[in-house]
Amino acid sequence: MATLEDESLTSQSCIPLFASEGIDITANKDKGVCKIVKSHGTEGDRPMIGDKVYVHYTGKLLNGKKFDSSYDRKEPFVFNVGKGQVIKAWDIGVCSMQKGEVCLLLCKPEYGYGSAGSPPKVPPNSTLLFEVELLSFRGEELTEDGGILRRIKVKGEGYNNPNEGATVHVHLEGRCDGCLFEKRDVTFVVGESEDKSIPLGVDRAMEKMQKGECCLLYLKPKYGYGKEGKPEYNIGPNAELLYEVTLKDFQKAKESWEMDLNDKLDQAVLVKQKGTHYFKAGRYHHAIIQYQRIISWLEMECGVGKEQQQAIQAILLVAHLNLALCYLRLREYSQTVENCNKVMELDSENEKALYRRGEARLLQNEFSLALVDFQQVLQVNPSNRAARCQIAACQRKMREHHERDKKIYANMFQRFAEHDAKVLALVNLTQLKAKMLWGQPSSSAGHTFSLTHNLVF
C-alpha cells in the first residue's frame, strides 16, 4: 500500500484508493472522513472523549505537498480528543483507533480547515490526507495529583455544569478489582457526598460534568474510601475504584454574585456547621470544601458598616483557622502555614494561628521559625503550657540537628584529610621515582634498594 512518504500518492491515486478501500467513519455517513487502516493496533480499548492522546502524523494536500508533520519536530503531538482542540476529522478519526494503529484519513474541507483554510500552507476548501499513528492515550486528569481520571463514554448536553452546592441526580455503578459493589440512583449535594456514602472523587468530578454525560472515573485511594476502606462493600484499605457515573439532571446552587451579603453571611454559618460536622467525623477533605466555600463568598466583601465588617472578619477568621487545622491533620503543612498567615492578616496576635503555624513549621523541620511562633504564643498568653513544651521540643530538635551537622562535617573533614595525606604520599613517591630514574642521590641513600624495589612502574 502507498504511504504519505510516497510522492505518487496524489489525487489521481488517492481518491480511487479510498473509494475502493476506505471506510466512512462519520456519524451521519456523509463520507466527510474516510479511513484506511495500514497497521492494526493492539486489541482493546479506544480513546474516549476527553482522553489525552499522543500521536505522530504527517499531513498532505492532494497534490502530494506535505504541509505539516510531527516527525519533523521529533516529538509526538498531544491533545485531548473530542474537545474541539483539533480539526473535526481528527476528533473523529483518533477516537476510531486502537493503541499502536497506523491509518490514513481522507478529510473533506468541512472536517478540516473549511473555506478559510490555514494560510499559508493549506489553501481554502482543501481536502486533506493524513497518516496518523496512535502511540498511547489515557484518561483526562481532573486533579493536579492525578487522583481522578475521567473517560467520557457519552458526551453531555450543552456547556452548563453543576457548581458547589448544586443538587445532582446521578446513576452510579462502582467496581473494585472488577467486582460490582454498588449500583444505584442517588441524589446528593455537591460538596456533601459523604452524607450519602459517595466517594470524594465522584463528588469532585461533578463540577466537570454536563447533563446526560456518562463517564468512567478511575479513583486513587485518596479519592475513594482511603485507608479505612469500606467493610460493608468488602473493600479493603487503599483500594483503587472505578465508577461509571451518569449525570441525569441537576439544579445549580446560587452563585456568589446572585447572593447579597446577608444571604452569604447566613449561608456561611450553615456551611461552617456542616464543615465542623465533617471535621469531627475525620472527613477532612469534605470539611475543607465547606470552609473554602465561605472564603469564596466573603474574601472580597468589605461590608457597608462596622457591624457587617466585623461579622465578615469573624467568619473568615474561623474558616481559615479551621482550614489550617484540616491541612495539619492531612500533613499538608504549607497549606497550614498559608491559612495561618491569612488569619494573622486579620488578627496579628491570634493565639491559635500562631500555635498551628508553629506546629506545621516544626513538622517541616523549620525549627527556628517554629520556635519564634511558639515564643509569640507565650507573649500573647504566658500560661499556654503546650507552647512551652513545643519550645523545649524545638530547642531539643535544634541541638540534635546541630550535633548531626557536627558529625557530618567532622567525618567530611576527616575524609578530606585522609585524601590529602594520600595525595601527598603519592607526590613524594613520584618525586622519589624521578630521582631514582635520573640517578640523583636520595637523602635516604641507605634505603635506595628497598624503596626502588617496591615501586610499581
Short mmCIF file of C-alpha atoms in Angstrom, two decimals:
data_model
loop_
_atom_site.label_atom_id
_atom_site.label_comp_id
_atom_site.label_asym_id
_atom_site.label_seq_id
_atom_site.Cartn_x
_atom_site.Cartn_y
_atom_site.Cartn_z
CA MET A 1 0.00 0.00 0.00
CA ALA A 2 1.19 3.54 -0.74
CA THR A 3 2.27 5.75 2.15
CA LEU A 4 2.42 9.50 2.71
CA GLU A 5 6.15 9.39 2.16
CA ASP A 6 5.36 8.22 -1.37
CA GLU A 7 5.11 11.37 -3.52
CA SER A 8 2.99 9.47 -6.03
CA LEU A 9 0.06 9.36 -3.60
CA THR A 10 -1.82 12.35 -5.08
CA SER A 11 -5.42 12.97 -6.12
CA GLN A 12 -5.07 10.60 -9.08
CA SER A 13 -4.18 7.64 -6.86
CA CYS A 14 -5.63 8.72 -3.52
CA ILE A 15 -9.28 9.14 -4.46
CA PRO A 16 -9.61 5.73 -6.17
CA LEU A 17 -7.74 4.08 -3.28
CA PHE A 18 -10.20 5.44 -0.71
CA ALA A 19 -13.15 4.69 -2.98
CA SER A 20 -12.19 1.02 -3.01
CA GLU A 21 -10.71 0.52 0.48
CA GLY A 22 -11.82 3.47 2.60
CA ILE A 23 -14.37 3.22 5.43
CA ASP A 24 -16.69 6.16 6.15
CA ILE A 25 -16.29 6.83 9.91
CA THR A 26 -18.56 9.89 10.21
CA ALA A 27 -21.70 9.62 12.33
CA ASN A 28 -24.04 10.77 9.55
CA LYS A 29 -22.22 8.78 6.84
CA ASP A 30 -21.54 11.75 4.57
CA LYS A 31 -18.04 10.46 3.68
CA GLY A 32 -16.51 13.55 5.24
CA VAL A 33 -13.81 11.39 6.89
CA CYS A 34 -12.76 8.12 5.31
CA LYS A 35 -10.23 5.79 6.87
CA ILE A 36 -7.85 3.07 5.70
CA VAL A 37 -6.02 1.02 8.34
CA LYS A 38 -2.39 0.48 7.38
CA SER A 39 -1.30 -1.29 10.54
CA HIS A 40 -3.63 -2.66 13.20
CA GLY A 41 -3.07 -1.74 16.81
CA THR A 42 -3.37 -3.83 19.94
CA GLU A 43 -6.80 -5.27 20.63
CA GLY A 44 -8.72 -3.47 23.32
CA ASP A 45 -9.93 -0.03 24.25
CA ARG A 46 -10.14 3.04 22.03
CA PRO A 47 -9.81 6.68 23.09
CA MET A 48 -12.88 8.26 24.66
CA ILE A 49 -13.91 11.92 24.69
CA GLY A 50 -11.52 13.95 26.83
CA ASP A 51 -8.70 11.38 26.79
CA LYS A 52 -5.18 12.74 26.41
CA VAL A 53 -3.78 11.17 23.24
CA TYR A 54 -0.22 11.01 21.89
CA VAL A 55 0.10 10.75 18.10
CA HIS A 56 2.58 11.07 15.27
CA TYR A 57 1.25 12.31 11.95
CA THR A 58 2.05 13.62 8.50
CA GLY A 59 -0.40 15.85 6.63
CA LYS A 60 -0.50 16.41 2.86
CA LEU A 61 -2.57 18.17 0.28
CA LEU A 62 -3.98 16.15 -2.60
CA ASN A 63 -1.23 17.45 -4.88
CA GLY A 64 1.22 15.49 -2.73
CA LYS A 65 2.70 18.52 -0.95
CA LYS A 66 3.42 17.97 2.75
CA PHE A 67 2.16 20.83 4.91
CA ASP A 68 2.83 19.50 8.41
CA SER A 69 4.47 16.61 10.28
CA SER A 70 5.18 15.81 13.92
CA TYR A 71 8.10 13.67 12.76
CA ASP A 72 9.87 16.81 11.53
CA ARG A 73 9.60 18.24 15.05
CA LYS A 74 10.86 14.94 16.53
CA GLU A 75 8.15 14.79 19.20
CA PRO A 76 4.59 13.46 19.36
CA PHE A 77 1.59 15.74 19.18
CA VAL A 78 -0.56 15.69 22.34
CA PHE A 79 -4.18 16.82 22.72
CA ASN A 80 -7.46 15.95 24.47
CA VAL A 81 -9.61 14.18 21.92
CA GLY A 82 -13.24 15.20 21.35
CA LYS A 83 -12.76 18.64 22.93
CA GLY A 84 -12.50 20.69 19.74
CA GLN A 85 -8.76 21.27 20.20
CA VAL A 86 -8.03 19.97 16.70
CA ILE A 87 -9.89 19.75 13.38
CA LYS A 88 -13.11 17.74 13.45
CA ALA A 89 -11.62 14.96 11.30
CA TRP A 90 -9.02 14.23 13.96
CA ASP A 91 -11.54 14.07 16.80
CA ILE A 92 -13.50 11.54 14.74
CA GLY A 93 -10.55 9.62 13.35
CA VAL A 94 -8.46 9.22 16.52
CA CYS A 95 -11.48 8.02 18.51
CA SER A 96 -11.77 5.16 16.00
CA MET A 97 -8.19 3.96 16.54
CA GLN A 98 -6.50 1.45 18.82
CA LYS A 99 -3.16 1.90 20.52
CA GLY A 100 -0.34 1.33 18.03
CA GLU A 101 -2.62 1.62 14.99
CA VAL A 102 -1.46 3.48 11.88
CA CYS A 103 -4.11 4.72 9.45
CA LEU A 104 -4.76 7.07 6.56
CA LEU A 105 -7.54 9.66 6.87
CA LEU A 106 -9.04 11.45 3.88
CA CYS A 107 -10.83 14.57 5.13
CA LYS A 108 -13.24 16.82 3.27
CA PRO A 109 -12.82 20.59 3.82
CA GLU A 110 -15.76 20.86 6.24
CA TYR A 111 -13.97 18.36 8.52
CA GLY A 112 -10.63 20.10 8.08
CA TYR A 113 -9.89 23.81 7.77
CA GLY A 114 -13.04 24.66 5.80
CA SER A 115 -13.45 27.62 3.48
CA ALA A 116 -10.81 29.65 5.35
CA GLY A 117 -8.02 27.09 5.04
CA SER A 118 -4.91 27.53 7.19
CA PRO A 119 -2.71 30.07 5.38
CA PRO A 120 -0.11 29.96 4.10
CA LYS A 121 0.24 26.19 3.85
CA VAL A 122 -3.36 25.00 3.49
CA PRO A 123 -5.47 26.75 0.80
CA PRO A 124 -9.21 27.34 1.30
CA ASN A 125 -11.57 24.39 0.72
CA SER A 126 -8.75 21.84 0.79
CA THR A 127 -9.32 18.11 1.06
CA LEU A 128 -6.58 16.75 3.30
CA LEU A 129 -4.76 13.47 3.63
CA PHE A 130 -3.25 12.42 6.97
CA GLU A 131 -1.24 9.45 8.09
CA VAL A 132 -1.75 9.08 11.86
CA GLU A 133 -0.14 6.73 14.37
CA LEU A 134 -1.78 6.46 17.81
CA LEU A 135 1.11 6.00 20.24
CA SER A 136 -0.84 5.97 23.51
CA PHE A 137 -3.74 7.53 25.38
CA ARG A 138 -5.01 7.95 28.91
CA GLY A 139 -7.92 9.47 30.78
CA GLU A 140 -8.29 13.17 31.48
CA GLU A 141 -6.79 14.19 34.83
CA LEU A 142 -9.33 16.12 36.89
CA THR A 143 -6.92 16.85 39.76
CA GLU A 144 -3.33 18.06 39.83
CA ASP A 145 -2.19 14.94 41.69
CA GLY A 146 -3.70 12.60 39.08
CA GLY A 147 -6.01 11.06 41.67
CA ILE A 148 -9.11 11.26 39.47
CA LEU A 149 -9.03 10.19 35.82
CA ARG A 150 -12.12 10.67 33.68
CA ARG A 151 -13.04 8.96 30.43
CA ILE A 152 -16.27 10.11 28.78
CA LYS A 153 -18.41 7.38 27.25
CA VAL A 154 -21.34 9.63 26.30
CA LYS A 155 -20.95 13.38 25.86
CA GLY A 156 -23.36 15.56 27.84
CA GLU A 157 -25.62 18.37 26.65
CA GLY A 158 -24.56 22.00 26.32
CA TYR A 159 -21.92 23.73 28.39
CA ASN A 160 -23.60 24.04 31.79
CA ASN A 161 -22.09 22.25 34.81
CA PRO A 162 -23.14 21.71 38.42
CA ASN A 163 -21.49 24.07 40.90
CA GLU A 164 -20.55 23.74 44.56
CA GLY A 165 -23.80 23.21 46.47
CA ALA A 166 -25.78 22.07 43.42
CA THR A 167 -28.26 19.21 43.81
CA VAL A 168 -27.40 16.41 41.38
CA HIS A 169 -29.33 13.31 40.34
CA VAL A 170 -26.98 10.54 39.22
CA HIS A 171 -26.79 6.86 38.41
CA LEU A 172 -23.75 5.15 39.94
CA GLU A 173 -22.06 1.82 39.33
CA GLY A 174 -18.99 1.19 41.47
CA ARG A 175 -16.38 -1.51 40.90
CA CYS A 176 -13.28 -2.65 42.75
CA ASP A 177 -10.93 -5.20 41.18
CA GLY A 178 -13.58 -5.80 38.50
CA CYS A 179 -16.34 -6.66 41.01
CA LEU A 180 -19.52 -4.58 41.11
CA PHE A 181 -20.12 -3.43 44.70
CA GLU A 182 -22.88 -0.85 44.24
CA LYS A 183 -25.43 0.17 41.65
CA ARG A 184 -27.99 2.84 42.46
CA ASP A 185 -29.73 6.08 41.56
CA VAL A 186 -28.99 8.74 44.14
CA THR A 187 -29.49 12.47 44.73
CA PHE A 188 -26.91 14.47 46.69
CA VAL A 189 -25.50 17.97 47.14
CA VAL A 190 -22.12 18.66 45.53
CA GLY A 191 -19.62 19.03 48.35
CA GLU A 192 -21.70 16.84 50.67
CA SER A 193 -21.41 13.42 49.03
CA GLU A 194 -20.20 11.96 52.33
CA ASP A 195 -23.80 12.19 53.58
CA LYS A 196 -24.76 9.54 51.00
CA SER A 197 -21.60 7.40 51.34
CA ILE A 198 -20.39 8.52 47.92
CA PRO A 199 -16.59 8.76 47.44
CA LEU A 200 -14.92 12.15 47.32
CA GLY A 201 -13.72 11.53 43.74
CA VAL A 202 -17.28 11.24 42.43
CA ASP A 203 -18.20 14.45 44.23
CA ARG A 204 -15.20 16.33 42.79
CA ALA A 205 -15.98 15.19 39.25
CA MET A 206 -19.49 16.66 39.31
CA GLU A 207 -18.37 20.21 38.53
CA LYS A 208 -16.74 18.94 35.30
CA MET A 209 -19.80 17.05 34.02
CA GLN A 210 -22.75 18.05 31.88
CA LYS A 211 -26.33 16.85 31.92
CA GLY A 212 -26.64 13.48 30.19
CA GLU A 213 -22.92 12.72 30.40
CA CYS A 214 -21.84 9.18 31.17
CA CYS A 215 -18.24 8.78 32.21
CA LEU A 216 -15.79 6.41 33.83
CA LEU A 217 -13.94 7.70 36.89
CA TYR A 218 -10.73 5.98 37.99
CA LEU A 219 -10.18 6.91 41.64
CA LYS A 220 -6.97 6.60 43.66
CA PRO A 221 -7.47 5.64 47.34
CA LYS A 222 -7.38 9.28 48.49
CA TYR A 223 -10.49 9.94 46.41
CA GLY A 224 -12.12 6.59 47.14
CA TYR A 225 -12.51 5.03 50.56
CA GLY A 226 -8.95 5.73 51.67
CA LYS A 227 -7.01 3.77 54.23
CA GLU A 228 -10.22 2.82 56.08
CA GLY A 229 -11.78 1.01 53.13
CA LYS A 230 -15.49 0.18 53.11
CA PRO A 231 -16.13 -3.09 55.01
CA GLU A 232 -19.84 -3.21 54.11
CA TYR A 233 -18.81 -3.37 50.45
CA ASN A 234 -15.89 -5.74 51.18
CA ILE A 235 -13.45 -3.04 50.07
CA GLY A 236 -10.13 -3.12 51.88
CA PRO A 237 -7.75 -0.29 52.75
CA ASN A 238 -6.13 1.82 49.99
CA ALA A 239 -8.21 0.29 47.20
CA GLU A 240 -8.50 1.89 43.77
CA LEU A 241 -12.06 2.23 42.48
CA LEU A 242 -13.78 2.51 39.11
CA TYR A 243 -17.09 4.32 38.94
CA GLU A 244 -19.40 4.66 35.97
CA VAL A 245 -21.40 7.83 36.56
CA THR A 246 -24.35 9.20 34.60
CA LEU A 247 -25.48 12.73 35.43
CA LYS A 248 -29.21 12.53 34.85
CA ASP A 249 -30.10 16.06 35.96
CA PHE A 250 -29.06 18.85 38.33
CA GLN A 251 -30.18 22.12 39.89
CA LYS A 252 -27.46 24.69 40.38
CA ALA A 253 -26.93 26.45 43.69
CA LYS A 254 -26.92 30.23 43.76
CA GLU A 255 -23.66 31.69 42.55
CA SER A 256 -21.85 34.23 44.73
CA TRP A 257 -22.94 37.13 42.51
CA GLU A 258 -26.59 36.06 42.92
CA MET A 259 -26.45 36.45 46.72
CA ASP A 260 -26.44 39.63 48.77
CA LEU A 261 -24.16 39.99 51.78
CA ASN A 262 -26.80 38.97 54.31
CA ASP A 263 -27.53 35.78 52.31
CA LYS A 264 -23.80 34.99 52.25
CA LEU A 265 -23.42 35.51 55.98
CA ASP A 266 -26.48 33.37 56.75
CA GLN A 267 -25.28 30.58 54.43
CA ALA A 268 -21.75 30.82 55.81
CA VAL A 269 -22.99 29.93 59.30
CA LEU A 270 -24.77 26.83 58.00
CA VAL A 271 -21.81 25.79 55.87
CA LYS A 272 -19.44 26.23 58.82
CA GLN A 273 -21.60 23.90 60.89
CA LYS A 274 -21.52 21.33 58.08
CA GLY A 275 -17.74 21.64 57.86
CA THR A 276 -17.39 21.16 61.61
CA HIS A 277 -19.57 18.05 61.39
CA TYR A 278 -17.26 16.58 58.73
CA PHE A 279 -14.15 17.56 60.70
CA LYS A 280 -15.35 15.77 63.83
CA ALA A 281 -16.07 12.69 61.72
CA GLY A 282 -12.50 12.77 60.38
CA ARG A 283 -13.65 13.70 56.85
CA TYR A 284 -11.12 16.45 56.43
CA HIS A 285 -11.36 16.77 52.65
CA HIS A 286 -15.12 17.28 52.87
CA ALA A 287 -14.63 19.79 55.68
CA ILE A 288 -12.15 21.72 53.53
CA ILE A 289 -14.74 22.03 50.75
CA GLN A 290 -17.18 23.70 53.14
CA TYR A 291 -14.69 26.14 54.64
CA GLN A 292 -13.41 27.09 51.19
CA ARG A 293 -16.97 27.94 50.14
CA ILE A 294 -17.12 30.51 52.94
CA ILE A 295 -13.89 32.10 51.79
CA SER A 296 -15.01 32.22 48.15
CA TRP A 297 -18.16 34.07 49.22
CA LEU A 298 -16.66 36.56 51.65
CA GLU A 299 -12.96 37.20 51.00
CA MET A 300 -13.75 40.04 48.57
CA GLU A 301 -16.56 41.52 50.68
CA CYS A 302 -15.92 44.55 52.85
CA GLY A 303 -19.39 45.33 54.24
CA VAL A 304 -21.21 48.65 54.42
CA GLY A 305 -20.85 49.25 58.14
CA LYS A 306 -18.70 48.37 61.13
CA GLU A 307 -21.06 45.59 62.25
CA GLN A 308 -21.02 43.87 58.86
CA GLN A 309 -17.25 44.22 58.59
CA GLN A 310 -16.80 42.59 61.98
CA ALA A 311 -19.17 39.75 61.02
CA ILE A 312 -17.25 39.13 57.77
CA GLN A 313 -13.90 39.20 59.57
CA ALA A 314 -15.10 36.84 62.30
CA ILE A 315 -16.41 34.15 59.93
CA LEU A 316 -13.35 34.41 57.63
CA LEU A 317 -11.04 34.08 60.61
CA VAL A 318 -12.81 30.90 61.75
CA ALA A 319 -12.82 29.46 58.20
CA HIS A 320 -9.06 29.98 57.78
CA LEU A 321 -8.32 28.64 61.26
CA ASN A 322 -10.36 25.51 60.58
CA LEU A 323 -8.73 25.05 57.17
CA ALA A 324 -5.32 25.28 58.84
CA LEU A 325 -6.32 22.53 61.27
CA CYS A 326 -7.70 20.31 58.48
CA TYR A 327 -4.49 20.66 56.47
CA LEU A 328 -2.46 19.96 59.59
CA ARG A 329 -4.35 16.68 60.03
CA LEU A 330 -3.71 15.85 56.36
CA ARG A 331 0.02 16.69 56.74
CA GLU A 332 -0.20 19.40 54.11
CA TYR A 333 1.92 21.79 56.10
CA SER A 334 2.48 24.53 53.53
CA GLN A 335 -1.30 24.94 53.26
CA THR A 336 -1.49 25.09 57.06
CA VAL A 337 1.05 27.92 57.15
CA GLU A 338 -0.72 29.76 54.33
CA ASN A 339 -4.08 29.74 56.15
CA CYS A 340 -2.49 30.74 59.44
CA ASN A 341 -0.92 33.70 57.65
CA LYS A 342 -4.39 34.66 56.38
CA VAL A 343 -5.70 34.60 59.96
CA MET A 344 -2.86 36.83 61.12
CA GLU A 345 -3.67 39.36 58.43
CA LEU A 346 -6.98 39.71 60.26
CA ASP A 347 -5.61 39.27 63.79
CA SER A 348 -1.82 39.51 64.13
CA GLU A 349 -1.84 38.08 67.68
CA ASN A 350 -4.20 35.17 67.15
CA GLU A 351 -3.02 32.50 69.55
CA LYS A 352 -4.40 29.51 67.61
CA ALA A 353 -2.95 30.68 64.31
CA LEU A 354 0.50 31.20 65.84
CA TYR A 355 0.40 27.81 67.54
CA ARG A 356 -0.80 25.90 64.43
CA ARG A 357 1.74 27.63 62.23
CA GLY A 358 4.42 26.66 64.74
CA GLU A 359 3.25 23.03 64.66
CA ALA A 360 3.38 22.96 60.87
CA ARG A 361 6.84 24.52 60.77
CA LEU A 362 8.14 22.14 63.42
CA LEU A 363 6.88 19.19 61.37
CA GLN A 364 8.61 20.69 58.30
CA ASN A 365 11.88 20.80 60.33
CA GLU A 366 11.87 24.60 60.24
CA PHE A 367 12.89 24.66 63.89
CA SER A 368 13.96 28.28 64.24
CA LEU A 369 10.77 29.61 62.63
CA ALA A 370 8.65 27.29 64.76
CA LEU A 371 10.49 28.47 67.88
CA VAL A 372 9.64 32.09 67.07
CA ASP A 373 5.96 31.18 66.61
CA PHE A 374 5.74 29.40 69.97
CA GLN A 375 7.56 32.25 71.70
CA GLN A 376 4.98 34.65 70.24
CA VAL A 377 2.22 32.41 71.60
CA LEU A 378 3.66 32.90 75.08
CA GLN A 379 3.77 36.65 74.55
CA VAL A 380 0.04 36.53 73.77
CA ASN A 381 -0.76 34.00 76.52
CA PRO A 382 2.04 33.36 79.06
CA SER A 383 0.04 30.50 80.62
CA ASN A 384 -0.02 28.38 77.44
CA ARG A 385 1.79 25.28 78.70
CA ALA A 386 1.58 23.48 75.33
CA ALA A 387 3.61 26.26 73.73
CA ARG A 388 6.28 25.91 76.46
CA CYS A 389 6.53 22.20 75.71
CA GLN A 390 6.85 22.94 72.00
CA ILE A 391 9.61 25.48 72.67
CA ALA A 392 11.51 22.77 74.53
CA ALA A 393 10.89 20.39 71.60
CA CYS A 394 12.21 22.98 69.12
CA GLN A 395 15.34 23.58 71.20
CA ARG A 396 15.95 19.83 71.51
CA LYS A 397 15.50 19.35 67.76
CA MET A 398 17.86 22.24 67.05
CA ARG A 399 20.53 20.70 69.31
CA GLU A 400 20.08 17.29 67.67
CA HIS A 401 20.30 18.88 64.24
CA HIS A 402 23.44 20.79 65.27
CA GLU A 403 25.08 17.62 66.62
CA ARG A 404 24.27 15.76 63.39
CA ASP A 405 25.81 18.58 61.38
CA LYS A 406 28.96 18.48 63.53
CA LYS A 407 29.33 14.74 62.95
CA ILE A 408 28.69 15.09 59.23
CA TYR A 409 31.26 17.88 58.87
CA ALA A 410 33.75 16.12 61.14
CA ASN A 411 33.56 12.99 59.00
CA MET A 412 33.76 15.12 55.88
CA PHE A 413 36.91 16.94 57.08
CA GLN A 414 38.42 13.60 58.19
CA ARG A 415 37.88 12.22 54.69
CA PHE A 416 39.43 15.36 53.19
CA ALA A 417 42.45 15.00 55.48
CA GLU A 418 42.89 11.32 54.59
CA HIS A 419 42.58 12.17 50.91
CA ASP A 420 45.17 14.96 51.21
CA ALA A 421 47.54 12.60 53.03
CA LYS A 422 47.24 10.02 50.27
CA VAL A 423 47.85 12.68 47.61
CA LEU A 424 50.93 13.95 49.48
CA ALA A 425 52.30 10.42 49.83
CA LEU A 426 51.78 9.82 46.12
CA VAL A 427 53.56 13.07 45.25
CA ASN A 428 56.52 12.11 47.47
CA LEU A 429 56.76 8.67 45.85
CA THR A 430 56.57 10.21 42.38
CA GLN A 431 59.37 12.61 43.20
CA LEU A 432 61.45 9.79 44.62
CA LYS A 433 60.90 7.69 41.50
CA ALA A 434 62.05 10.58 39.34
CA LYS A 435 65.25 10.90 41.37
CA MET A 436 65.96 7.19 41.08
CA LEU A 437 65.47 7.27 37.33
CA TRP A 438 67.86 10.22 36.87
CA GLY A 439 70.44 8.85 39.25
CA GLN A 440 70.12 11.68 41.73
CA PRO A 441 71.06 10.69 45.26
CA SER A 442 68.32 10.41 47.77
CA SER A 443 68.51 11.67 51.31
CA SER A 444 67.70 8.08 52.25
CA ALA A 445 70.53 6.51 50.24
CA GLY A 446 70.81 3.59 52.55
CA HIS A 447 67.31 2.53 51.73
CA THR A 448 67.51 3.08 47.96
CA PHE A 449 67.34 -0.58 47.05
CA SER A 450 64.35 -1.41 49.19
CA LEU A 451 62.40 1.67 48.10
CA THR A 452 63.00 1.21 44.38
CA HIS A 453 62.48 -2.50 44.66
CA ASN A 454 58.94 -1.95 45.96
CA LEU A 455 57.91 0.77 43.49
CA VAL A 456 55.49 -0.26 40.78
CA PHE A 457 56.33 1.30 37.41
#
